Tab-separated table of C-alpha atoms in Angstrom:
chain	number	residue	atom	x	y	z
A	24	MET	CA	3.763	15.202	9.251
A	25	ILE	CA	2.220	12.491	11.736
A	26	GLU	CA	-1.569	11.912	12.158
A	27	VAL	CA	-2.897	9.404	14.629
A	28	ARG	CA	-6.399	9.319	15.330
A	29	LEU	CA	-9.221	7.282	17.054
A	30	ILE	CA	-12.369	7.966	15.275
A	31	GLU	CA	-15.765	7.426	16.727
A	32	MET	CA	-17.643	7.839	13.437
A	33	ALA	CA	-17.565	6.461	9.969
A	34	PHE	CA	-14.873	8.171	7.901
A	35	ASP	CA	-13.798	9.077	4.477
A	36	ALA	CA	-10.875	7.082	3.709
A	37	ALA	CA	-10.556	8.153	0.027
A	38	GLY	CA	-10.677	11.889	1.232
A	39	ALA	CA	-8.179	11.584	3.706
A	40	MET	CA	-5.894	9.721	1.200
A	41	ARG	CA	-6.396	12.741	-1.193
A	42	ASP	CA	-5.683	15.332	1.487
A	43	PHE	CA	-2.753	13.490	2.707
A	44	ALA	CA	-0.999	13.194	-0.593
A	45	ALA	CA	-1.753	16.769	-1.387
A	46	ALA	CA	-0.083	17.612	1.833
A	47	HIS	CA	3.049	15.940	0.586
A	48	PRO	CA	4.112	17.222	-2.797
A	49	GLN	CA	7.602	16.143	-2.214
A	50	SER	CA	6.746	12.540	-1.890
A	51	GLY	CA	6.917	10.704	-5.176
A	52	GLY	CA	5.211	7.518	-3.503
A	53	VAL	CA	2.132	7.305	-1.370
A	54	VAL	CA	1.083	3.801	-0.060
A	55	SER	CA	-2.249	3.237	1.884
A	56	PHE	CA	-4.052	0.460	3.606
A	57	LEU	CA	-7.653	0.543	4.016
A	58	GLY	CA	-9.328	-2.141	6.100
A	59	GLN	CA	-12.946	-2.429	5.871
A	60	VAL	CA	-15.658	-4.533	7.771
A	61	ARG	CA	-16.395	-7.658	5.190
A	62	VAL	CA	-19.810	-8.905	5.233
A	63	ASP	CA	-18.838	-12.497	5.263
A	64	SER	CA	-16.476	-13.372	8.156
A	65	ALA	CA	-13.409	-15.774	8.370
A	66	GLN	CA	-15.388	-17.686	10.915
A	67	GLN	CA	-18.169	-20.145	9.671
A	68	GLY	CA	-21.630	-19.151	9.771
A	69	ALA	CA	-24.156	-16.445	9.181
A	70	ASP	CA	-22.957	-13.240	7.767
A	71	VAL	CA	-21.562	-10.337	9.919
A	72	GLU	CA	-24.037	-7.771	10.591
A	73	ALA	CA	-22.106	-5.605	12.853
A	74	LEU	CA	-18.785	-5.407	14.123
A	75	GLU	CA	-17.567	-3.508	17.256
A	76	LEU	CA	-14.357	-2.389	18.183
A	77	GLN	CA	-13.499	-1.507	21.977
A	78	HIS	CA	-10.621	0.481	23.176
A	79	TYR	CA	-9.055	1.550	26.370
A	80	ALA	CA	-8.485	5.110	26.475
A	81	PRO	CA	-5.161	5.299	28.761
A	82	LEU	CA	-3.543	2.897	26.613
A	83	THR	CA	-4.971	2.651	22.956
A	84	LEU	CA	-4.185	6.203	21.371
A	85	PRO	CA	-0.874	6.367	23.290
A	86	GLY	CA	0.174	2.983	22.002
A	87	MET	CA	-0.758	3.874	18.551
A	88	GLN	CA	1.287	7.273	18.799
A	89	ALA	CA	4.371	5.128	20.034
A	90	LEU	CA	4.004	2.801	16.965
A	91	ALA	CA	4.142	5.755	14.633
A	92	GLN	CA	7.038	7.041	16.360
A	93	ASP	CA	8.727	3.772	15.846
A	94	VAL	CA	7.775	3.537	12.211
A	95	LEU	CA	9.231	7.006	11.463
A	96	GLY	CA	12.375	5.758	13.116
A	97	ARG	CA	12.761	2.793	11.008
A	98	TRP	CA	12.101	4.212	7.467
A	99	ALA	CA	12.589	7.582	5.688
A	100	LEU	CA	8.974	9.034	5.674
A	101	ASP	CA	7.832	12.390	4.832
A	102	GLY	CA	4.308	11.594	6.635
A	103	LEU	CA	2.450	8.884	8.342
A	104	LEU	CA	-1.179	8.778	8.906
A	105	ILE	CA	-2.892	6.187	11.419
A	106	TRP	CA	-6.622	6.337	11.767
A	107	HIS	CA	-8.460	3.552	13.618
A	108	ARG	CA	-12.210	3.279	14.084
A	109	VAL	CA	-13.698	2.319	17.368
A	110	GLY	CA	-17.339	1.635	18.139
A	111	GLU	CA	-19.884	-0.217	16.272
A	112	MET	CA	-19.514	-0.470	12.323
A	113	ALA	CA	-21.486	-1.926	9.653
A	114	PRO	CA	-20.270	-4.074	6.641
A	115	GLY	CA	-18.363	-1.775	4.142
A	116	ASP	CA	-17.294	0.551	6.716
A	117	PRO	CA	-13.721	1.601	7.073
A	118	ILE	CA	-11.827	0.095	10.163
A	119	VAL	CA	-8.382	1.376	9.819
A	120	LEU	CA	-6.532	3.614	7.301
A	121	VAL	CA	-2.699	3.846	7.296
A	122	VAL	CA	-1.139	6.187	4.778
A	123	ALA	CA	2.752	6.415	4.364
A	124	ALA	CA	4.229	9.039	2.336
A	125	SER	CA	8.035	9.110	1.171
A	126	ARG	CA	10.372	10.037	-1.450
A	127	HIS	CA	10.988	6.589	-2.554
A	128	ARG	CA	8.352	3.752	-2.572
A	129	ARG	CA	10.077	0.997	-0.699
A	130	ASP	CA	10.048	3.046	2.464
A	131	ALA	CA	6.364	3.886	1.959
A	132	PHE	CA	5.344	0.041	1.331
A	133	ALA	CA	7.523	-1.171	4.324
A	134	ALA	CA	6.300	1.482	6.740
A	135	ALA	CA	2.555	0.724	5.868
A	136	ASP	CA	3.056	-3.025	5.988
A	137	PHE	CA	4.908	-2.746	9.387
A	138	ALA	CA	2.157	-0.300	10.903
A	139	MET	CA	-0.591	-2.795	9.710
A	140	ASP	CA	1.034	-5.808	11.279
A	141	HIS	CA	1.469	-4.164	14.715
A	142	LEU	CA	-1.816	-2.385	14.705
A	143	LYS	CA	-3.340	-5.807	14.158
A	144	SER	CA	-1.625	-7.645	16.787
A	145	GLU	CA	-0.287	-5.418	19.371
A	146	SER	CA	-2.834	-2.692	19.755
A	147	TRP	CA	-5.250	-2.380	22.326
A	148	PHE	CA	-8.465	-3.017	20.561
A	149	TRP	CA	-10.956	-5.955	21.415
A	150	LYS	CA	-13.413	-7.006	18.470
A	151	ARG	CA	-16.678	-8.476	18.550
A	152	GLU	CA	-18.941	-9.472	15.812
A	153	LYS	CA	-22.871	-9.930	15.538
A	154	ARG	CA	-24.311	-12.520	13.409
A	155	GLY	CA	-27.838	-13.854	13.633
A	156	GLY	CA	-28.408	-11.051	16.156
A	157	GLN	CA	-25.887	-12.562	18.596
A	158	TRP	CA	-22.633	-10.756	19.614
A	159	ALA	CA	-19.449	-12.782	19.885
A	160	TRP	CA	-15.700	-11.795	20.877
A	161	VAL	CA	-13.226	-12.381	18.158
A	162	GLU	CA	-10.082	-14.324	19.424
A	163	PRO	CA	-6.578	-13.280	18.471
A	164	ARG	CA	-5.708	-14.721	14.921
A	165	GLU	CA	-2.535	-17.001	14.811
A	166	GLN	CA	-1.885	-15.346	11.398
A	167	ASP	CA	-1.673	-11.963	13.147
A	168	TYR	CA	1.298	-13.212	15.216
A	169	ALA	CA	2.943	-14.917	12.323
A	170	ASP	CA	2.779	-11.494	10.451
A	171	LEU	CA	4.277	-9.721	13.379
A	172	ALA	CA	7.087	-12.319	13.579
A	173	ARG	CA	8.333	-11.346	10.051
A	174	TRP	CA	9.686	-8.099	11.462
A	175	GLY	CA	12.012	-9.955	14.052
A	176	GLN	CA	9.925	-8.825	17.009
A	177	THR	CA	7.779	-10.880	19.600
A	178	GLN	CA	4.619	-9.519	20.996
A	179	ALA	CA	5.267	-6.971	23.665
B	17	MET	CA	-13.098	3.518	46.546
B	18	ALA	CA	-10.978	2.112	43.711
B	19	ARG	CA	-12.272	0.962	40.202
B	20	LEU	CA	-11.671	-2.209	38.349
B	21	VAL	CA	-12.078	-1.917	34.390
B	22	PHE	CA	-13.004	-4.988	32.259
B	23	LEU	CA	-12.159	-5.028	28.521
B	24	GLY	CA	-13.512	-7.150	25.799
B	25	ARG	CA	-15.294	-10.522	26.901
B	26	LEU	CA	-14.137	-9.963	30.653
B	27	ALA	CA	-16.929	-7.142	30.768
B	28	ASP	CA	-19.376	-9.648	29.600
B	29	LEU	CA	-18.446	-11.868	32.637
B	30	ALA	CA	-18.473	-9.105	35.034
B	31	GLY	CA	-21.698	-7.912	33.961
B	32	GLY	CA	-20.506	-4.508	33.113
B	33	ALA	CA	-17.443	-2.489	32.123
B	34	GLU	CA	-16.620	-1.282	35.355
B	35	ARG	CA	-16.961	-2.182	39.252
B	36	GLU	CA	-16.168	-0.059	42.207
B	37	VAL	CA	-14.149	-1.771	44.944
B	38	ALA	CA	-12.721	-1.052	48.322
B	39	PRO	CA	-9.012	-0.206	47.823
B	40	GLY	CA	-6.478	-2.538	49.397
B	41	PRO	CA	-4.563	-5.427	48.041
B	42	LEU	CA	-5.484	-6.812	44.887
B	43	ALA	CA	-5.783	-10.452	46.323
B	44	ALA	CA	-8.272	-9.288	48.693
B	45	ILE	CA	-10.303	-7.444	46.227
B	46	LEU	CA	-10.310	-10.477	43.991
B	47	SER	CA	-11.326	-12.780	47.073
B	48	GLY	CA	-14.577	-10.767	46.953
B	49	LEU	CA	-15.588	-11.314	43.276
B	50	GLU	CA	-17.465	-14.318	41.681
B	51	HIS	CA	-15.461	-17.589	41.389
B	52	ASP	CA	-15.877	-17.506	37.478
B	53	LEU	CA	-14.869	-13.843	37.083
B	54	VAL	CA	-11.577	-14.334	39.306
B	55	GLN	CA	-10.657	-17.325	37.226
B	56	ALA	CA	-11.081	-15.195	33.966
B	57	LEU	CA	-9.079	-12.372	35.533
B	58	THR	CA	-6.334	-14.393	36.801
B	59	GLY	CA	-5.757	-16.210	33.581
B	60	ALA	CA	-2.266	-16.344	31.888
B	61	ARG	CA	-2.976	-14.282	28.955
B	62	ILE	CA	-4.859	-11.304	31.000
B	63	ARG	CA	-2.659	-8.184	31.409
B	64	VAL	CA	-3.218	-5.490	33.932
B	65	ALA	CA	-2.889	-1.885	33.578
B	66	LEU	CA	-2.754	0.617	36.906
B	67	ASN	CA	-3.719	4.063	36.086
B	68	GLY	CA	-3.054	3.529	32.228
B	69	ALA	CA	0.303	1.763	32.815
B	70	LEU	CA	1.091	-1.900	32.336
B	71	VAL	CA	2.299	-3.386	35.496
B	72	ALA	CA	2.884	-6.838	37.111
B	73	ARG	CA	-0.027	-7.932	39.204
B	74	ASP	CA	2.080	-9.379	42.235
B	75	GLY	CA	1.848	-7.724	45.275
B	76	LEU	CA	-0.538	-4.822	43.682
B	77	VAL	CA	-2.176	-2.609	46.196
B	78	LEU	CA	-5.148	-0.432	45.155
B	79	LYS	CA	-5.132	3.029	46.551
B	80	PRO	CA	-8.222	5.324	46.818
B	81	GLY	CA	-8.778	6.703	43.097
B	82	ASP	CA	-6.795	3.975	41.347
B	83	GLU	CA	-8.065	2.351	38.197
B	84	LEU	CA	-6.738	-1.268	37.357
B	85	ALA	CA	-7.831	-2.490	34.080
B	86	PHE	CA	-7.963	-6.099	33.115
B	87	LEU	CA	-6.807	-6.693	29.523
B	88	PRO	CA	-7.576	-9.814	27.614
B	89	PRO	CA	-5.488	-10.529	24.308
B	90	VAL	CA	-6.149	-7.974	21.400
B	91	SER	CA	-8.038	-8.558	18.508
B	92	GLY	CA	-7.696	-5.501	16.671
B	93	GLY	CA	-8.310	-4.083	13.143
C	3	MET	CA	-12.349	-7.287	-11.324
C	4	ILE	CA	-9.188	-6.005	-13.274
C	5	GLU	CA	-9.066	-2.509	-14.443
C	6	VAL	CA	-5.831	-1.599	-16.355
C	7	ARG	CA	-5.920	1.950	-18.153
C	8	LEU	CA	-3.564	4.314	-19.772
C	9	ILE	CA	-4.634	7.734	-19.203
C	10	GLU	CA	-4.127	10.726	-21.176
C	11	MET	CA	-5.576	13.439	-18.603
C	12	ALA	CA	-4.862	14.283	-14.871
C	13	PHE	CA	-7.097	11.884	-12.948
C	14	ASP	CA	-8.655	11.640	-9.433
C	15	ALA	CA	-6.691	8.715	-7.643
C	16	ALA	CA	-8.345	9.154	-4.289
C	17	GLY	CA	-11.878	8.856	-6.208
C	18	ALA	CA	-10.575	5.886	-7.956
C	19	MET	CA	-9.767	4.233	-4.676
C	20	ARG	CA	-12.909	5.078	-3.318
C	21	ASP	CA	-14.774	3.449	-6.216
C	22	PHE	CA	-12.543	0.459	-6.196
C	23	ALA	CA	-13.080	0.003	-2.285
C	24	ALA	CA	-16.741	0.325	-2.676
C	25	ALA	CA	-17.051	-2.204	-5.403
C	26	HIS	CA	-14.983	-4.874	-3.332
C	27	PRO	CA	-17.024	-5.155	-0.150
C	28	GLN	CA	-16.003	-8.779	0.355
C	29	SER	CA	-12.265	-7.522	0.628
C	30	GLY	CA	-10.969	-6.744	4.114
C	31	GLY	CA	-8.034	-5.192	2.697
C	32	VAL	CA	-7.347	-2.690	0.032
C	33	VAL	CA	-3.641	-1.616	-0.593
C	34	SER	CA	-2.896	1.172	-2.984
C	35	PHE	CA	0.069	2.989	-4.214
C	36	LEU	CA	0.031	6.514	-5.603
C	37	GLY	CA	2.946	7.967	-7.250
C	38	GLN	CA	2.984	11.550	-8.111
C	39	VAL	CA	5.099	14.012	-9.798
C	40	ARG	CA	7.676	15.480	-7.361
C	41	VAL	CA	8.646	18.868	-7.504
C	42	ASP	CA	12.245	18.393	-6.684
C	43	SER	CA	14.124	15.810	-8.646
C	44	ALA	CA	16.515	12.942	-7.605
C	45	GLN	CA	18.859	14.439	-10.278
C	46	GLN	CA	20.688	17.637	-9.049
C	47	GLY	CA	19.751	20.972	-10.292
C	48	ALA	CA	16.782	23.101	-10.935
C	49	ASP	CA	13.239	21.948	-9.571
C	50	VAL	CA	11.342	20.013	-12.262
C	51	GLU	CA	8.689	22.187	-14.097
C	52	ALA	CA	7.064	19.336	-16.130
C	53	LEU	CA	7.311	15.735	-16.599
C	54	GLU	CA	6.536	13.770	-19.935
C	55	LEU	CA	5.975	10.042	-20.187
C	56	GLN	CA	5.924	8.528	-23.574
C	57	HIS	CA	4.545	5.354	-24.509
C	58	TYR	CA	4.344	2.988	-27.554
C	59	ALA	CA	0.688	2.041	-28.043
C	60	PRO	CA	1.374	-1.413	-29.523
C	61	LEU	CA	3.265	-2.619	-26.743
C	62	THR	CA	2.578	-0.504	-23.281
C	63	LEU	CA	-1.002	-1.319	-22.541
C	64	PRO	CA	-0.789	-4.991	-23.733
C	65	GLY	CA	2.214	-5.042	-21.359
C	66	MET	CA	0.342	-3.704	-18.523
C	67	GLN	CA	-2.683	-6.108	-19.157
C	68	ALA	CA	-0.092	-9.105	-19.115
C	69	LEU	CA	1.410	-7.710	-15.879
C	70	ALA	CA	-1.998	-7.524	-14.128
C	71	GLN	CA	-2.715	-11.288	-15.291
C	72	ASP	CA	0.658	-12.347	-13.884
C	73	VAL	CA	-0.198	-10.592	-10.534
C	74	LEU	CA	-3.494	-12.188	-10.284
C	75	GLY	CA	-2.001	-15.686	-10.846
C	76	ARG	CA	0.375	-15.138	-7.871
C	77	TRP	CA	-1.783	-13.820	-5.181
C	78	ALA	CA	-5.390	-14.445	-3.939
C	79	LEU	CA	-7.003	-10.858	-5.202
C	80	ASP	CA	-10.484	-10.100	-5.426
C	81	GLY	CA	-9.401	-7.006	-7.743
C	82	LEU	CA	-6.703	-5.155	-9.258
C	83	LEU	CA	-6.261	-1.614	-10.606
C	84	ILE	CA	-3.669	-0.345	-12.480
C	85	TRP	CA	-3.906	3.033	-14.169
C	86	HIS	CA	-0.796	5.113	-15.656
C	87	ARG	CA	-0.618	8.457	-17.010
C	88	VAL	CA	0.971	9.277	-20.276
C	89	GLY	CA	1.658	12.600	-21.699
C	90	GLU	CA	2.882	16.034	-20.109
C	91	MET	CA	2.369	16.297	-16.227
C	92	ALA	CA	3.033	19.269	-13.839
C	93	PRO	CA	4.248	18.526	-10.291
C	94	GLY	CA	1.771	17.113	-7.927
C	95	ASP	CA	-0.014	15.364	-10.731
C	96	PRO	CA	-0.674	11.600	-10.387
C	97	ILE	CA	1.390	9.548	-12.491
C	98	VAL	CA	0.464	5.918	-11.452
C	99	LEU	CA	-2.182	4.446	-9.063
C	100	VAL	CA	-2.155	0.672	-8.176
C	101	VAL	CA	-4.838	-0.886	-6.148
C	102	ALA	CA	-5.242	-4.337	-4.993
C	103	ALA	CA	-8.140	-5.757	-2.968
C	104	SER	CA	-7.921	-8.861	-1.160
C	105	ARG	CA	-9.602	-10.908	1.494
C	106	HIS	CA	-6.406	-10.886	3.530
C	107	ARG	CA	-3.945	-8.079	3.560
C	108	ARG	CA	-0.726	-9.778	2.856
C	109	ASP	CA	-1.951	-10.581	-0.530
C	110	ALA	CA	-3.125	-7.009	-1.470
C	111	PHE	CA	0.332	-5.606	0.159
C	112	ALA	CA	2.421	-8.055	-1.807
C	113	ALA	CA	0.376	-7.562	-5.169
C	114	ALA	CA	0.832	-3.864	-5.213
C	115	ASP	CA	4.538	-3.891	-4.461
C	116	PHE	CA	5.103	-6.536	-7.181
C	117	ALA	CA	3.115	-4.537	-9.692
C	118	MET	CA	4.938	-1.333	-9.035
C	119	ASP	CA	8.301	-2.805	-9.236
C	120	HIS	CA	7.453	-4.356	-12.598
C	121	LEU	CA	5.656	-1.286	-13.770
C	122	LYS	CA	8.549	0.932	-13.031
C	123	SER	CA	11.384	-1.328	-14.532
C	124	GLU	CA	9.750	-3.381	-17.300
C	125	SER	CA	6.964	-1.519	-18.798
C	126	TRP	CA	7.144	0.454	-21.890
C	127	PHE	CA	7.406	4.156	-20.686
C	128	TRP	CA	10.084	6.565	-21.431
C	129	LYS	CA	10.318	9.800	-19.137
C	130	ARG	CA	11.662	13.077	-19.574
C	131	GLU	CA	11.847	16.021	-17.430
C	132	LYS	CA	11.874	19.847	-17.860
C	133	ARG	CA	14.019	21.875	-15.896
C	134	GLY	CA	15.016	25.566	-16.703
C	135	GLY	CA	12.930	25.287	-19.648
C	136	GLN	CA	15.128	22.280	-21.164
C	137	TRP	CA	13.897	18.778	-21.461
C	138	ALA	CA	15.882	15.836	-20.677
C	139	TRP	CA	15.246	12.068	-20.877
C	140	VAL	CA	15.517	10.269	-17.720
C	141	GLU	CA	18.043	7.178	-17.426
C	142	PRO	CA	16.746	4.113	-15.983
C	143	ARG	CA	17.528	3.832	-12.364
C	144	GLU	CA	19.589	1.051	-11.061
C	145	GLN	CA	17.541	0.746	-8.043
C	146	ASP	CA	14.670	-0.272	-10.135
C	147	TYR	CA	16.528	-3.197	-11.381
C	148	ALA	CA	17.600	-3.958	-7.815
C	149	ASP	CA	13.798	-3.583	-6.704
C	150	LEU	CA	12.784	-6.078	-9.431
C	151	ALA	CA	15.433	-8.696	-8.576
C	152	ARG	CA	13.835	-9.026	-5.051
C	153	TRP	CA	11.135	-11.268	-6.950
C	154	GLY	CA	13.662	-13.613	-8.445
C	155	GLN	CA	13.389	-12.385	-12.074
C	156	THR	CA	15.641	-10.889	-14.513
C	157	GLN	CA	14.375	-8.095	-16.890
C	158	ALA	CA	12.634	-9.415	-19.686
D	15	MET	CA	6.955	2.463	-47.892
D	16	ALA	CA	7.871	0.877	-44.371
D	17	ARG	CA	7.908	3.021	-41.116
D	18	LEU	CA	10.547	3.272	-38.462
D	19	VAL	CA	9.453	4.453	-34.842
D	20	PHE	CA	11.981	6.085	-32.636
D	21	LEU	CA	11.170	6.237	-28.840
D	22	GLY	CA	12.411	8.237	-26.131
D	23	ARG	CA	15.717	10.100	-26.928
D	24	LEU	CA	16.095	8.282	-30.334
D	25	ALA	CA	13.394	10.504	-31.498
D	26	ASP	CA	15.416	13.660	-30.561
D	27	LEU	CA	18.343	12.143	-32.408
D	28	ALA	CA	16.326	11.320	-35.621
D	29	GLY	CA	14.625	14.675	-35.560
D	30	GLY	CA	11.144	13.090	-35.183
D	31	ALA	CA	9.241	10.093	-34.049
D	32	GLU	CA	8.828	8.380	-37.221
D	33	ARG	CA	10.610	8.185	-40.609
D	34	GLU	CA	9.202	6.598	-43.796
D	35	VAL	CA	11.746	4.320	-45.569
D	36	ALA	CA	11.861	2.058	-48.603
D	37	PRO	CA	11.074	-1.371	-47.537
D	38	GLY	CA	14.106	-3.877	-47.628
D	39	PRO	CA	16.604	-5.422	-45.320
D	40	LEU	CA	17.093	-3.793	-42.198
D	41	ALA	CA	21.004	-3.538	-42.854
D	42	ALA	CA	20.147	-1.719	-46.106
D	43	ILE	CA	17.870	0.910	-44.454
D	44	LEU	CA	20.267	1.521	-41.685
D	45	SER	CA	23.025	2.283	-44.277
D	46	GLY	CA	21.175	5.154	-45.606
D	47	LEU	CA	20.715	6.806	-42.120
D	48	GLU	CA	22.766	9.559	-40.569
D	49	HIS	CA	25.929	8.038	-38.762
D	50	ASP	CA	24.932	9.125	-35.323
D	51	LEU	CA	21.668	7.937	-35.366
D	52	VAL	CA	22.649	4.567	-36.718
D	53	GLN	CA	25.228	4.116	-33.902
D	54	ALA	CA	22.319	5.084	-31.372
D	55	LEU	CA	19.907	2.646	-33.014
D	56	THR	CA	22.199	-0.314	-33.006
D	57	GLY	CA	23.343	-0.044	-29.265
D	58	ALA	CA	23.244	-2.876	-27.334
D	59	ARG	CA	20.480	-1.771	-25.054
D	60	ILE	CA	18.076	-1.008	-27.904
D	61	ARG	CA	15.275	-3.458	-28.692
D	62	VAL	CA	13.148	-3.499	-31.614
D	63	ALA	CA	9.581	-4.242	-32.359
D	64	LEU	CA	8.184	-5.113	-35.535
D	65	ASN	CA	4.485	-4.474	-35.894
D	66	GLY	CA	4.165	-4.560	-32.271
D	67	ALA	CA	5.873	-7.763	-31.445
D	68	LEU	CA	9.545	-7.811	-30.021
D	69	VAL	CA	12.004	-9.377	-32.463
D	70	ALA	CA	15.656	-10.105	-32.997
D	71	ARG	CA	17.040	-7.588	-35.376
D	72	ASP	CA	19.530	-9.946	-37.109
D	73	GLY	CA	18.386	-10.698	-40.808
D	74	LEU	CA	15.122	-8.471	-40.280
D	75	VAL	CA	13.749	-7.540	-43.984
D	76	LEU	CA	10.934	-4.827	-43.594
D	77	LYS	CA	7.996	-5.387	-46.153
D	78	PRO	CA	5.817	-2.679	-47.330
D	79	GLY	CA	3.534	-1.259	-44.516
D	80	ASP	CA	5.744	-2.896	-41.796
D	81	GLU	CA	6.566	-0.705	-38.538
D	82	LEU	CA	9.912	-1.096	-36.932
D	83	ALA	CA	10.022	0.506	-33.566
D	84	PHE	CA	13.431	1.219	-31.642
D	85	LEU	CA	13.182	0.851	-27.949
D	86	PRO	CA	15.663	2.454	-25.676
D	87	PRO	CA	15.806	1.205	-22.162
D	88	VAL	CA	12.494	2.241	-20.240
D	89	SER	CA	12.341	4.651	-17.456
D	90	GLY	CA	8.889	4.444	-16.335
D	91	GLY	CA	6.485	5.781	-13.574
């Protein structure tokens, strides 16, 4: 089962994980990654008051669906869920949830890890943060490119 | 008319997420825009998508109804 | 925050993950592994009707606590949860839940992965399965030793 | 008395998870047990824990109240 969604509103990550695990009783291992809005930013300065993710409809969801197919081609998964927020979020809100279910745990770990590295560095999202009442766009992180390089690929 | 779409910080520079322009060669369209916006849109890290598909920008000609999106480097998740 | 438990009854893995993520708002990434009882076994034959995990109280929980400390010494985590069932379980029941919360996702992925490899091959649990009304003890899997070897350690 | 504790499949062989034995050298205690159980308990992959701590079995002497656990290879999670 593949489930890829762009989501406009806050969502219940734990509930999604529960439903997904229950839908895959043949899977011994279910690995999930939850990314949530941190109140303190990696950049210096004031705390983050809000975060906004912009997407471009003709590219973003199709790109996520292609990523899911790529992941399924690389590991023996029973199911893969990729949910990603867009729009404005508050600290603590979930941003991204990836859940991989597989018979053996190595596959699920690698699949979730790979999916996250590619979502962070290759998916069509643009992020800005609000601090002290001011919005500022976030530049790509070099670390994200380094994470991607672990999989032997260069950025598309 | 054709449409230009500006993502991320490019929308701030353009003063909006979209702009209607007369169809024609991309070079001619760009020549009608503000200088600092053109500089940003033609930066080496800006990619373009025509009607939802990534394309090379050399020799692009926009037809009526076309949508050309300018995509700065992503900063997702 | 470290939370290590041996649990005698079925538990709510998704609820635990939700509480743990909410308790770590400074963590951008929360990685979880949920292991659940599969209805079909890796071994040939009839479906698994029940699974039982036996432990030895003087060793098992102290060993899990030592593992948690080891994990915290290796990666920059904000929190680590390790819950493990003992007793008799039915197909679909959660067996083990590991949740790692960290500022950056690489740490959380590696920590959860490492913790699972060590739980599977080094923790003091003995497993038996019931098939066709008959209980049979499960032998260690060679794959578990191979997984452990990835971390450059031999079995204690 | 001292106590022997059998984990996993060893409990099936012993016909129970625990057995009370007279204190003394482990070798003497083992000599009083069934032959097939002794064979299983002394297998190369069986480890032992005395009062909750892993120990070497050579020269072990159980005192009154001691608990000696026999631990076959684990098969966890």
